[in-house]
Coordinates of C-alpha atoms in Angstrom, one line a residue:
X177 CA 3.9 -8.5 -26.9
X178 CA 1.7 -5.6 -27.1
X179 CA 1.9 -2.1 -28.0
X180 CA 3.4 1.6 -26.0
X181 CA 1.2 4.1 -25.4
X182 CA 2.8 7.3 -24.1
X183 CA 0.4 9.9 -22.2
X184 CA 0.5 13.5 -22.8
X185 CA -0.3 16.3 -20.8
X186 CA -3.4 16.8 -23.0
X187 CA -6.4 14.9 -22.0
X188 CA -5.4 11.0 -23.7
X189 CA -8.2 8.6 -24.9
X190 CA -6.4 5.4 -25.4
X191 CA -7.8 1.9 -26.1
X192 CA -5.4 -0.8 -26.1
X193 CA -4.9 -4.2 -28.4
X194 CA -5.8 -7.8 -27.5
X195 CA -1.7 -8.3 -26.1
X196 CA -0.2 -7.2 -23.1
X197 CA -0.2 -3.2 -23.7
X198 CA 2.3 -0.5 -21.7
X199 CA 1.0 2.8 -21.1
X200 CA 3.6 4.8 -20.2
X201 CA 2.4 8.0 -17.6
X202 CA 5.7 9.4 -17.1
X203 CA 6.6 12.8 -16.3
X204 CA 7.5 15.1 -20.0
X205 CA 10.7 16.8 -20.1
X206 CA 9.9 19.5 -18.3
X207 CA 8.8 17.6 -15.1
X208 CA 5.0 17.6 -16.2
X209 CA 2.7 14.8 -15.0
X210 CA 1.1 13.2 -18.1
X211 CA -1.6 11.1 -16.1
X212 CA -4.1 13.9 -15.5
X213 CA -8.3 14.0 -14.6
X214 CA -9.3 13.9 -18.0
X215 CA -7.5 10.8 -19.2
X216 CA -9.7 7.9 -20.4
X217 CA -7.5 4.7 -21.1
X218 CA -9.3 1.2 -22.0
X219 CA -6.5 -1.6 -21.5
X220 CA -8.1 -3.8 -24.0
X221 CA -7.8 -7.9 -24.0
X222 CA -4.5 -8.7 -23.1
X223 CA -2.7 -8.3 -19.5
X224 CA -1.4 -4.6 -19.4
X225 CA 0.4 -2.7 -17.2
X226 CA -0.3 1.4 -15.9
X227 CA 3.4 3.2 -15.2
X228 CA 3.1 6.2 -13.8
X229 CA 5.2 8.9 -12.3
X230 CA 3.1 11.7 -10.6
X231 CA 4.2 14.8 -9.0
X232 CA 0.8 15.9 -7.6
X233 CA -2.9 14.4 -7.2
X234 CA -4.9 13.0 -9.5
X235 CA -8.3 10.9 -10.1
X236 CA -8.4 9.3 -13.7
X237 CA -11.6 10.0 -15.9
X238 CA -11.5 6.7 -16.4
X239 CA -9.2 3.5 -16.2
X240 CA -10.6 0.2 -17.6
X241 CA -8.9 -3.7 -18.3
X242 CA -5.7 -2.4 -17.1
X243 CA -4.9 -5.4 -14.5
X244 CA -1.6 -3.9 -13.2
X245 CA -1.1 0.0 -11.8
X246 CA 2.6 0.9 -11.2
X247 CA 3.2 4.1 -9.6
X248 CA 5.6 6.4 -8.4
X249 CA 5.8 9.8 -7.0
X250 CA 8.6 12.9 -7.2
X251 CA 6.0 14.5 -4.5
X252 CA 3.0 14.3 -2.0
X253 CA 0.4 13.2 -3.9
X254 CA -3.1 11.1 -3.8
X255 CA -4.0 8.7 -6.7
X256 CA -7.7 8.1 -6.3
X257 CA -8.5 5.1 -8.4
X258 CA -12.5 5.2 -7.9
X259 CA -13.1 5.4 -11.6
X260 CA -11.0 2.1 -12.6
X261 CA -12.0 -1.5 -13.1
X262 CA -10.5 -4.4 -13.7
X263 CA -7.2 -3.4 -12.0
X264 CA -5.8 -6.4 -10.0
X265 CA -2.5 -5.8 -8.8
X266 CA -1.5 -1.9 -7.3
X267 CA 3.0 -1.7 -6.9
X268 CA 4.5 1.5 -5.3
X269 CA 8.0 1.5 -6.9
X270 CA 10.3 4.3 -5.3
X271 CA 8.1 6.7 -3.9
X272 CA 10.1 10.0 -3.0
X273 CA 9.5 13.5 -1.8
X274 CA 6.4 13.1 0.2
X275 CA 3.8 10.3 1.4
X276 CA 1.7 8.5 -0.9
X277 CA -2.1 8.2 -0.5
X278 CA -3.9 5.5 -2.9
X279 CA -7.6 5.6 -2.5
X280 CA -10.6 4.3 -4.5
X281 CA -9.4 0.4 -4.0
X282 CA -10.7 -2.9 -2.9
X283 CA -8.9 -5.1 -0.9
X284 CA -9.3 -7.9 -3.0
X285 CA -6.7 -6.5 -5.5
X286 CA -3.0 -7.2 -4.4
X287 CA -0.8 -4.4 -3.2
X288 CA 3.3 -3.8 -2.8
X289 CA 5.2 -1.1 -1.2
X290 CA 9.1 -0.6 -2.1
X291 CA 12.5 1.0 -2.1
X292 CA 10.9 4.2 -0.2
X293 CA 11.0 5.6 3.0
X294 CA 7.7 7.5 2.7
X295 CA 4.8 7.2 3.9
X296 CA 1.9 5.1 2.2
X297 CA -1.5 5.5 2.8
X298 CA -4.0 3.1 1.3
X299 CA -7.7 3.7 1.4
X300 CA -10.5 1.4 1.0
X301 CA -13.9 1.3 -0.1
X302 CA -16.5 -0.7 1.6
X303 CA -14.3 -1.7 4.4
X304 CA -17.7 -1.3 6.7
X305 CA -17.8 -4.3 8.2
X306 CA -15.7 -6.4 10.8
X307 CA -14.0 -8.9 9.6
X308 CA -12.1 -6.8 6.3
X309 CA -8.3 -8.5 5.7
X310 CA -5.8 -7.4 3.1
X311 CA -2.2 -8.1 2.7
X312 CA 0.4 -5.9 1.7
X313 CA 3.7 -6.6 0.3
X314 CA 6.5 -4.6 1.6
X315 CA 10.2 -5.0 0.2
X316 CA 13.0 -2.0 1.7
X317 CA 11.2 0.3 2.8
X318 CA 12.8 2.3 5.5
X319 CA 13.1 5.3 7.5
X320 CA 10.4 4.2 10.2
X321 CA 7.3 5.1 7.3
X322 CA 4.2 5.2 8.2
X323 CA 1.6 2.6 6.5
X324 CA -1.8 3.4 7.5
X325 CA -4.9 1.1 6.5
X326 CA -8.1 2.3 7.6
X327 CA -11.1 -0.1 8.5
X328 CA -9.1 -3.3 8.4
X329 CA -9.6 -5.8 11.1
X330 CA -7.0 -8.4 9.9
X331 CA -3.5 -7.0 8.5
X332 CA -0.9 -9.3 7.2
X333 CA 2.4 -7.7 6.2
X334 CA 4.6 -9.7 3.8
X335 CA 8.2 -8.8 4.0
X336 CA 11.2 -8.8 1.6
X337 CA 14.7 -7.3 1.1
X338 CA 17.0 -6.8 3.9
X339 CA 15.7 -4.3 6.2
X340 CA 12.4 -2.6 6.8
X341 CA 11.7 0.2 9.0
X342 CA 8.2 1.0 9.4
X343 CA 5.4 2.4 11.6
X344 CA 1.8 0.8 11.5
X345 CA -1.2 2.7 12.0
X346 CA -4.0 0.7 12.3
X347 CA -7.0 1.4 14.1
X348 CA -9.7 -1.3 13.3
X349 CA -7.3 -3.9 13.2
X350 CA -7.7 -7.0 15.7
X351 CA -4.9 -9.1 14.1
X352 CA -1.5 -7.8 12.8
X353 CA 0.4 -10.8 11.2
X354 CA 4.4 -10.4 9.7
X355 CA 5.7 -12.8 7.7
X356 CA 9.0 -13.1 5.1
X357 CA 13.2 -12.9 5.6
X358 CA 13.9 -9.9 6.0
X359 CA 15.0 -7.9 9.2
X360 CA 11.9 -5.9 10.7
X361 CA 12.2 -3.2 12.8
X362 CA 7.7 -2.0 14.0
X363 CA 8.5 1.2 15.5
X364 CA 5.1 2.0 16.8
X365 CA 1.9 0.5 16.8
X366 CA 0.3 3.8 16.0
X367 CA -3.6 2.2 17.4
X368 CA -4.7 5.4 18.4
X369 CA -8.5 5.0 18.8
X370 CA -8.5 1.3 18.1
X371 CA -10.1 -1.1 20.9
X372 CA -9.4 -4.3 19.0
X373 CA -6.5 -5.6 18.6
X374 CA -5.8 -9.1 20.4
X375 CA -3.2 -11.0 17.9
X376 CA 0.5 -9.8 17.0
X377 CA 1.8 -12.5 15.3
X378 CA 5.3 -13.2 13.7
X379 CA 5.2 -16.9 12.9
X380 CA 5.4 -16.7 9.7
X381 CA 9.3 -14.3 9.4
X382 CA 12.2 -15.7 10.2
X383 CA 14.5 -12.0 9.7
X384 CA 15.0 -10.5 12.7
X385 CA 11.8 -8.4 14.4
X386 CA 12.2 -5.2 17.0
X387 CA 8.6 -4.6 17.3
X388 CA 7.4 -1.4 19.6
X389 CA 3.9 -1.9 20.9
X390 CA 3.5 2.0 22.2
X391 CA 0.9 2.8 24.6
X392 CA -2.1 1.3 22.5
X393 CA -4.1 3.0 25.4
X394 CA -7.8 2.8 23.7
X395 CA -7.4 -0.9 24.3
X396 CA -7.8 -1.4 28.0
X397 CA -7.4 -4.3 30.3
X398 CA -7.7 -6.5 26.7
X399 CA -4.7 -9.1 26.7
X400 CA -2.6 -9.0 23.5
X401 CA -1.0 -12.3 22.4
X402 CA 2.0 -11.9 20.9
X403 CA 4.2 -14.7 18.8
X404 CA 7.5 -14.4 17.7
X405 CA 9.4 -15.7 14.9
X406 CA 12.2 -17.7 14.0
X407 CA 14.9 -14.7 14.0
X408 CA 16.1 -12.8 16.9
X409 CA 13.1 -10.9 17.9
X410 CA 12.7 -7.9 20.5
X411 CA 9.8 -7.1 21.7
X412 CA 9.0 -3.6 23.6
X413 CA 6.0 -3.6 25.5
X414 CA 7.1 -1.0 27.9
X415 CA 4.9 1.5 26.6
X416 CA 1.8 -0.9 26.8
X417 CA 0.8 -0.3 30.5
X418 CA -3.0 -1.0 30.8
X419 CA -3.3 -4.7 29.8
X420 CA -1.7 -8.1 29.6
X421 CA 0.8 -9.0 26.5
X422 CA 1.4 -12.7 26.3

């Protein structure tokens, strides 16, 4: 076991040891974020592990060899990762009091989304291309939240817990794909803008899905294919009006 480091509000230089380090980014006593611009923290050798609680925006100076970035969030705020490396894994623990935006990400690193009913935004560099995939895992989250995932062609949600409620606003994406247990409820397809999108597939969940096309009117006369799961799915197409849903 490696060492706690605790972040100040004063700009923090830490370097890490060769075990699995904590640096602890929580807010001070008197509801202060500690993880602020001028913060330079070096994870060192071992697996360690970011926690963060912010109550406003902030980009890092700098954020190196720490593999895992937990964060949470007391307000709207945007954590702009563009200065890290070597993070692999990005959790949003109980996000409250306004959406989340993480930008300055790849989408080779792994994401999950839980116990909120905010919205998340996640932002990705070099998603220029047309065949750009990420999953995200999503575990209770509620309250019909939007996720939004810019420049992503294939989007596989990975469920857990007992009921999610969320909203999907993709507008690259040509596949949507929902696996996991738990109950589902897609409220919208927000697409707005998006001319792509041909798969909606729910093979892989066997909780219950109520998913809510909308109007997804930039698409046209393009046919949708749409496979259920194994629960006791609802699909509304109503909405959906210009093309074919299979």
């Amino acid at each position: 076991e490696g060492s706690t480091f605790n972040l100040t509000t004063s700009a923090d230089n830490i370097t890490g040891t060769s075990k699995d380090d904590t640096i602890n980014a929580a807010l001070n006593a008197n509801g202060t974020q500690t993880l602020n611009t001028m913060d330079k923290i070096a994870g060192g050798a071992g697996t360690d592990t970011l926690q963060m609680t912010l109550a406003g925006s902030v980009t890092p100076r700098s954020l190196t060899s720490v593999e895992t970035v937990d964060v949470t969030a007391t307000a709207a705020a945007t954590l702009d990762l563009r200065n890290s490396t070597g993070v692999d894994t990005i959790n949003s623990l109980g996000v409250t009091g306004g959406a989340l935006t993480v930008q300055g990400i790849s989408t080779s690193q792994t994401y999950s989304i839980s116990d909120t009913a905010q919205a998340h935004t996640l932002t990705f560099d070099a998603v220029t291309g047309t065949s750009d995939s990420v999953t995200v895992s999503v575990g209770n989250v509620t309250g019909s939240a939007n996720l939004t995932l810019a420049g992503i062609e294939t989007v596989s949600l990975a469920f857990s817990g007992s009921t999610n409620d969320i909203d999907v606003v993709a507008t690259a994406a040509g596949t949507l794909n929902l696996s996991g247990s738990s109950d589902v409820t897609v409220g919208n397809l927000n697409m707005a803008g998006s001319t792509s999108l041909s798969t909606i597939s729910a093979s892989g969940l066997t909780g219950a899905l109520t998913l809510t096309t909308g109007s997804m009117s930039a698409i046209g006369a393009t046919t949708v294919n749409v496979t259920t799961g194994s629960g006791a799915d609802v699909i509304d197409v109503s909405g959906h009006t210009t093309g074919d849903l299979s």
